[in-house]
Amino acid sequence: MTKTNLFFLYQKFMRITLLLFLVLHANTSYAQWLKFVGSVVDIETNQPIPYANISVFNMPVGTCTNSYGDFMLNLPDSLARDRLDISCIGYKSRSLPIDSLIGNDTLLFLLEPKAYQIEDVVVVPGENDVHSLIKNVISKINNNYSRRKYFLEAFFRHRVYNIKENNRTVRLSEAAVSIHQNHYSDDRKKVQINEIRNSNNYAELSTSAGQKLLYTALGGNQNPIYRSLKVERLAQKRFLRKLSKNKHYSVSLKDISFFDDALMYVIEFKQESWEFLFKKYYTTHTYRKYRYYVNANDFAILKAEDIDISYNSQMIGMKNDSVGRNDFIQYRKFDEKYYPTYVHFYGMIPDMVAKNDTANFYMHEADLMVNEIARRRRDYDRIKSRNIMNKNTTLWDLEYEYNPEFWENYNLLLDHPLNPEYKKDLEFEEPLDKQFKQETHVKSRN
């Protein structure tokens, strides 16, 4: 081939490349967005349904309802011919054409409870007895969860409140985060904060040597995002194998329910005893429970829960039968694999040397809501090493440049609106918007 022919081929290639760029750019520029706002409600009780899934059929795009059953979801109009799925554990699922929902100011999705009495279930040894179910769950983990790394875009909210002051909110952090991970390793998890904003810190910090020593003993400077994501270990093969062999836990088939119209088993491990210096002690004041919601068809874990129960009324901040900590994670199926869609944490996270006395006892509540999942390498950019957040980096005193335009348009923030009472608690000195604009938030009530 002559140089002249090569030159003409090169020119033709460049013209085609330029044309494709212009077409793709035009499509992106003129893309329209569909905005859906609404609530999910129990049709029998008329009560809101929290943490229900709102997602596009078989696509890693969607959201969850907040604690009030409300949601907001923005979708590109290219998905108008797809279907929107509404589902929640214990309810019959609904699926509606997206184009049939366009034009409605507010959507109201009514879900019908779908329960199954465990007394009516015939337990067959070797088929659906609880020990066989656990073995099946463990053996199917490789089939149900991706062994490859995947990428999550999520909204994270961390609230700290003083239970000695009627649960008054004393600190708030909100962040848009990216997470690069796989299902099998916690050590390789990478978290990047894209945007963050913090309120002032109105918690009482302590200068006591004893409190500082306790803070260090508990781990100190724990990042609440990584701490919340620890609940993922519950659905890992290594943890389940160890738990199923633990002689200090009893296991039972606690309940049977439905999810996405499929039968679901609720399996519970309950702590009965503990061991110290090779001596066994039975639980009297506190105990732990692990609860698994398992799809009966493929034995996938749809939800895993870690709960600490206290019977010790003398413990600071605790009442009889109170929940001292509660973590859970929910999974959703896309392309034959399950991925996390929602993580909740309630308990204590040592990320400051706080006062712990008759007037102060701080609890932490965190939510991580996944907005989008990218599974193919070409669909996301790897998190660079310099942008990875350390596991011992706190959020509340982090320096940052506040981006008001981002927060005004951030879709997930609207999906999970802040409780007005929390906002009221924080605004006794200055508006929350003004607090967010400060470059650092070391202010506290020392």
XYZ file of C-alpha atoms in Angstrom:
446
model
C 0.000 0.000 0.000
C 1.378 3.398 -1.050
C 1.932 6.340 1.277
C -0.844 8.213 -0.557
C -3.381 5.450 0.142
C -2.321 5.345 3.763
C -2.804 9.088 4.027
C -6.350 8.919 2.604
C -7.223 6.005 4.918
C -5.923 8.009 7.854
C -8.034 11.015 6.849
C -11.140 8.805 6.513
C -10.504 7.254 9.923
C -10.177 10.686 11.532
C -13.437 11.904 9.918
C -15.342 8.834 11.189
C -13.852 9.256 14.680
C -14.832 12.920 14.754
C -18.368 12.105 13.570
C -18.795 9.455 16.270
C -17.571 11.889 18.913
C -20.040 14.551 17.801
C -22.934 12.082 17.807
C -22.100 10.749 21.254
C -21.562 14.253 22.606
C -24.878 15.395 21.192
C -26.702 12.435 22.743
C -25.163 13.193 26.116
C -25.872 16.899 25.912
C -29.523 16.500 25.031
C -30.283 13.519 27.288
C -33.421 14.071 29.359
C -33.898 12.909 32.927
C -36.970 11.376 34.510
C -37.609 12.370 38.096
C -39.751 10.158 40.325
C -40.803 11.147 43.841
C -43.023 9.026 46.037
C -43.615 6.701 48.970
C -43.962 2.981 49.595
C -46.749 2.040 52.020
C -48.216 -1.118 53.567
C -51.617 -1.549 51.914
C -53.171 -3.059 55.064
C -51.850 -0.756 57.789
C -51.180 2.352 55.687
C -47.789 2.563 57.414
C -44.651 3.555 55.494
C -42.234 0.789 54.535
C -38.590 1.721 55.222
C -35.625 0.368 53.228
C -37.751 -0.956 50.345
C -35.900 -1.420 47.057
C -36.751 0.804 44.080
C -34.753 -0.373 41.068
C -34.784 -0.772 37.303
C -35.379 -4.404 36.351
C -32.108 -6.369 36.180
C -29.987 -3.215 36.196
C -27.598 -1.881 38.853
C -29.489 1.389 39.139
C -31.903 2.316 41.911
C -32.374 3.423 45.475
C -34.096 2.558 48.757
C -36.857 4.252 50.687
C -35.754 6.135 53.771
C -36.976 5.489 57.313
C -40.242 7.285 56.451
C -40.876 5.173 53.342
C -40.094 8.079 50.973
C -37.838 8.081 47.941
C -36.708 10.138 44.981
C -35.082 8.661 41.891
C -33.632 10.302 38.774
C -33.312 8.122 35.675
C -32.191 8.906 32.106
C -35.077 8.856 29.621
C -33.301 6.044 27.757
C -34.733 3.741 30.449
C -38.334 4.820 29.835
C -39.205 1.497 28.159
C -37.850 -0.556 31.052
C -39.673 -1.586 34.223
C -39.415 -0.291 37.776
C -39.357 -2.955 40.492
C -40.576 -2.252 44.038
C -39.752 -4.928 46.603
C -39.219 -5.478 50.299
C -38.766 -8.505 52.527
C -42.140 -9.817 53.664
C -44.131 -8.148 50.859
C -45.355 -9.058 47.384
C -43.215 -7.310 44.815
C -44.541 -4.944 42.167
C -43.215 -4.222 38.687
C -44.495 -1.324 36.583
C -43.549 0.113 33.162
C -41.485 3.239 33.711
C -43.252 5.124 30.927
C -46.587 4.613 32.720
C -45.238 6.572 35.718
C -44.073 9.623 33.777
C -46.057 12.783 34.497
C -47.091 11.907 38.058
C -46.110 14.530 40.605
C -46.026 12.038 43.474
C -46.089 8.249 43.316
C -47.660 5.997 45.932
C -46.717 2.329 45.787
C -48.839 0.024 47.930
C -47.265 -3.293 48.861
C -49.244 -6.240 50.148
C -47.772 -8.252 53.052
C -46.972 -11.828 52.159
C -46.366 -13.923 55.239
C -45.970 -17.641 55.810
C -46.551 -19.274 59.154
C -43.554 -21.295 60.245
C -45.879 -23.737 62.017
C -47.186 -24.760 58.599
C -43.752 -25.685 57.285
C -42.776 -29.327 57.336
C -39.096 -29.592 58.251
C -37.478 -32.446 56.358
C -34.083 -33.592 57.688
C -31.457 -33.332 54.977
C -33.590 -30.985 52.855
C -34.738 -27.911 54.721
C -33.579 -28.435 58.297
C -31.531 -25.510 59.539
C -28.122 -27.220 59.421
C -28.656 -28.308 55.821
C -29.750 -24.792 54.922
C -26.541 -23.311 56.346
C -24.434 -25.840 54.418
C -26.229 -24.898 51.219
C -25.715 -21.180 51.877
C -21.968 -21.701 52.352
C -21.599 -23.961 49.313
C -23.426 -21.467 47.054
C -21.513 -18.326 48.029
C -19.109 -18.648 45.088
C -22.090 -18.902 42.713
C -24.101 -16.073 44.255
C -21.448 -13.394 44.745
C -18.928 -11.978 42.314
C -15.314 -13.014 42.770
C -14.232 -10.055 40.676
C -13.858 -6.544 41.979
C -16.708 -4.145 41.418
C -17.324 -0.441 41.934
C -20.019 1.242 44.045
C -21.240 4.826 44.081
C -22.965 5.568 47.383
C -24.273 8.179 49.800
C -23.048 7.992 53.400
C -24.565 9.693 56.432
C -23.152 9.506 59.965
C -25.063 10.910 62.920
C -23.901 11.098 66.556
C -26.409 11.706 69.348
C -26.437 11.876 73.144
C -28.900 9.394 74.645
C -28.565 11.168 78.008
C -30.119 14.279 76.414
C -33.178 12.620 74.858
C -31.194 11.466 71.817
C -30.174 14.998 70.885
C -28.121 15.082 67.675
C -24.659 16.545 68.309
C -22.843 15.890 65.040
C -23.563 15.085 61.397
C -21.395 14.047 58.439
C -22.596 13.432 54.879
C -20.463 12.210 51.993
C -20.641 11.019 48.409
C -18.257 8.071 48.215
C -16.840 5.585 45.747
C -15.960 2.054 46.876
C -13.814 -0.496 45.034
C -13.997 -3.998 46.503
C -14.917 -7.625 46.092
C -17.087 -9.864 48.237
C -14.286 -11.971 49.672
C -11.731 -9.560 51.109
C -12.067 -6.716 53.609
C -8.357 -5.868 53.433
C -8.518 -4.813 49.769
C -11.474 -2.496 50.178
C -10.785 1.004 48.803
C -12.907 3.999 49.783
C -12.680 7.411 48.156
C -14.606 10.468 49.326
C -15.773 12.532 46.366
C -17.597 15.223 48.343
C -18.148 15.707 52.074
C -19.770 18.149 54.464
C -19.844 18.279 58.266
C -21.783 20.058 60.941
C -20.124 21.449 64.044
C -19.244 18.894 66.675
C -21.348 19.564 69.771
C -20.229 16.446 71.626
C -18.418 16.912 74.928
C -14.794 15.884 74.413
C -12.842 14.509 77.348
C -9.331 15.326 78.567
C -9.407 12.505 81.121
C -6.449 10.099 80.969
C -8.821 7.229 81.667
C -11.110 8.146 78.757
C -8.110 8.502 76.455
C -6.856 5.089 77.516
C -10.281 3.548 76.870
C -10.404 5.270 73.480
C -7.050 3.749 72.547
C -8.111 0.313 73.801
C -11.236 0.421 71.604
C -9.167 1.118 68.511
C -9.286 4.894 68.360
C -9.686 7.020 65.226
C -11.957 4.572 63.436
C -13.337 5.685 60.094
C -17.156 5.289 60.245
C -17.412 4.269 56.573
C -15.052 1.328 56.993
C -16.642 0.514 60.350
C -20.104 0.342 58.806
C -18.876 -1.842 55.942
C -17.524 -4.432 58.392
C -20.983 -5.990 58.394
C -20.165 -7.446 54.960
C -18.088 -10.128 56.649
C -21.317 -11.783 57.828
C -21.983 -13.011 54.292
C -18.449 -14.255 53.668
C -17.700 -17.953 53.543
C -14.945 -17.893 56.174
C -17.140 -16.154 58.759
C -20.144 -18.425 58.169
C -18.074 -21.597 58.434
C -16.604 -20.430 61.719
C -20.001 -19.371 63.078
C -21.692 -22.657 62.138
C -19.055 -24.562 64.135
C -19.114 -22.242 67.158
C -20.245 -24.262 70.191
C -21.368 -21.106 72.019
C -24.181 -20.399 69.516
C -27.451 -22.191 68.942
C -29.052 -22.033 65.499
C -32.713 -22.186 64.536
C -35.098 -21.609 61.652
C -36.719 -18.508 63.100
C -39.240 -17.627 60.438
C -40.284 -17.988 56.816
C -41.212 -15.077 54.610
C -41.057 -13.901 50.993
C -38.933 -11.578 48.871
C -39.558 -10.903 45.176
C -42.317 -13.525 45.494
C -39.738 -16.191 46.350
C -39.729 -18.185 49.575
C -37.195 -16.933 52.107
C -35.805 -18.577 55.240
C -34.904 -16.548 58.332
C -32.065 -18.302 60.159
C -30.857 -17.109 63.559
C -27.674 -17.824 65.504
C -28.034 -16.917 69.178
C -25.206 -16.749 71.689
C -25.825 -19.057 74.650
C -22.447 -18.938 76.385
C -18.906 -17.598 76.275
C -15.494 -18.766 77.365
C -12.791 -17.211 79.537
C -9.541 -18.962 80.568
C -10.909 -22.247 79.213
C -14.009 -22.029 81.397
C -17.528 -21.827 79.962
C -19.996 -19.222 81.225
C -23.647 -18.933 80.211
C -24.911 -15.562 79.046
C -26.838 -13.632 81.690
C -26.599 -9.895 80.960
C -25.785 -9.591 77.275
C -25.759 -11.797 74.227
C -25.321 -11.609 70.464
C -27.480 -12.689 67.557
C -26.748 -13.154 63.870
C -29.770 -13.265 61.593
C -29.777 -14.353 57.954
C -32.520 -13.905 55.370
C -31.926 -16.588 52.750
C -33.511 -17.068 49.338
C -34.951 -20.612 49.256
C -34.287 -21.006 45.519
C -30.582 -20.234 45.247
C -29.619 -20.012 48.973
C -28.310 -16.468 48.556
C -28.174 -14.165 51.586
C -30.582 -11.291 50.941
C -29.953 -9.636 54.301
C -27.518 -10.284 57.147
C -27.898 -8.768 60.598
C -25.652 -8.508 63.670
C -27.400 -7.600 66.960
C -26.163 -7.087 70.531
C -28.814 -7.354 73.264
C -28.312 -6.062 76.814
C -30.118 -7.143 79.982
C -27.885 -5.041 82.250
C -29.816 -2.025 83.551
C -26.721 -0.800 85.434
C -24.740 -0.270 82.245
C -24.502 3.415 81.304
C -27.050 4.318 78.678
C -28.537 0.825 78.466
C -31.933 -0.424 79.538
C -33.181 -3.960 80.009
C -33.697 -5.794 76.707
C -32.188 -2.875 74.798
C -30.257 -3.204 71.551
C -26.705 -2.042 72.168
C -25.661 -2.437 68.538
C -27.356 -3.379 65.309
C -25.656 -3.714 61.910
C -27.288 -5.020 58.766
C -26.604 -5.249 55.060
C -29.049 -5.840 52.199
C -28.199 -7.418 48.843
C -29.831 -7.204 45.441
C -29.398 -9.456 42.399
C -28.047 -8.126 39.090
C -27.002 -10.376 36.204
C -27.092 -13.536 38.315
C -24.898 -12.090 41.101
C -25.761 -10.363 44.380
C -24.357 -6.958 45.338
C -24.790 -4.749 48.420
C -27.450 -2.042 48.133
C -27.868 -0.779 51.693
C -25.791 -0.838 54.899
C -26.967 0.330 58.330
C -24.983 0.728 61.543
C -26.180 1.530 65.056
C -23.848 1.432 68.041
C -20.580 3.048 69.121
C -17.670 4.074 66.892
C -14.547 5.385 68.655
C -13.663 8.369 66.482
C -13.212 10.973 69.240
C -12.299 11.023 72.941
C -15.827 11.679 74.186
C -17.018 12.185 77.741
C -18.800 9.202 79.210
C -20.632 10.129 82.418
C -24.105 10.672 83.843
C -24.766 13.523 81.396
C -23.103 12.164 78.259
C -23.325 8.870 76.434
C -22.935 9.018 72.674
C -24.326 6.582 70.132
C -23.617 6.493 66.418
C -26.004 5.833 63.552
C -24.766 5.462 59.980
C -26.353 4.616 56.642
C -24.669 3.788 53.360
C -27.017 3.733 50.374
C -25.698 2.376 47.067
C -26.838 4.319 44.030
C -25.022 2.555 41.220
C -22.957 -0.589 40.703
C -20.327 -0.953 37.978
C -19.129 -4.494 37.378
C -17.060 -4.206 34.201
C -13.599 -2.663 34.388
C -14.327 -0.356 31.442
C -17.298 1.195 33.274
C -15.293 2.796 36.082
C -11.938 4.358 36.906
C -9.848 2.722 39.577
C -9.384 4.639 42.791
C -5.853 5.996 42.833
C -3.688 5.210 45.850
C -3.391 8.845 46.862
C -7.195 9.141 47.053
C -7.819 6.083 49.237
C -9.166 7.062 52.643
C -7.367 5.526 55.609
C -9.245 3.291 58.010
C -8.122 5.452 60.947
C -9.172 8.798 59.431
C -12.099 10.478 61.175
C -14.682 12.430 59.174
C -15.870 15.021 61.676
C -12.631 17.084 61.732
C -11.726 16.587 58.077
C -10.661 19.644 56.095
C -12.356 20.038 52.707
C -13.582 22.509 50.133
C -17.359 22.776 50.310
C -19.175 22.459 46.961
C -22.729 23.864 47.321
C -23.659 23.167 43.675
C -22.929 19.481 44.135
C -25.131 19.175 47.220
C -27.991 21.115 45.653
C -28.210 18.552 42.853
C -27.116 15.371 44.617
C -29.766 12.770 43.903
C -29.118 10.458 46.847
C -29.393 13.224 49.412
C -32.963 13.715 48.281
C -33.595 9.978 48.474
C -32.643 10.026 52.138
C -33.734 13.423 53.553
C -32.547 14.510 56.973
C -34.980 14.181 59.860
C -36.162 17.734 60.752
C -35.558 17.005 64.450
C -31.875 16.261 63.768
C -31.522 19.553 61.919
C -33.253 21.441 64.728
C -30.857 19.940 67.301
C -27.823 21.166 65.360
C -29.034 24.695 64.556
C -29.193 26.245 68.031
C -26.165 28.439 67.227
C -26.142 28.841 63.448
C -27.903 27.361 60.375
C -26.687 23.980 59.218
C -25.879 25.333 55.741
C -23.461 27.791 57.327
C -21.825 25.037 59.371
C -21.306 22.967 56.222
C -19.424 25.830 54.540
C -16.683 25.920 57.145
C -13.428 24.398 55.944
C -12.837 22.358 59.097
C -15.020 21.232 61.975
C -12.907 20.847 65.078
C -15.333 23.059 67.002
C -16.611 21.214 70.052
C -18.016 21.795 73.511
C -14.759 21.296 75.444
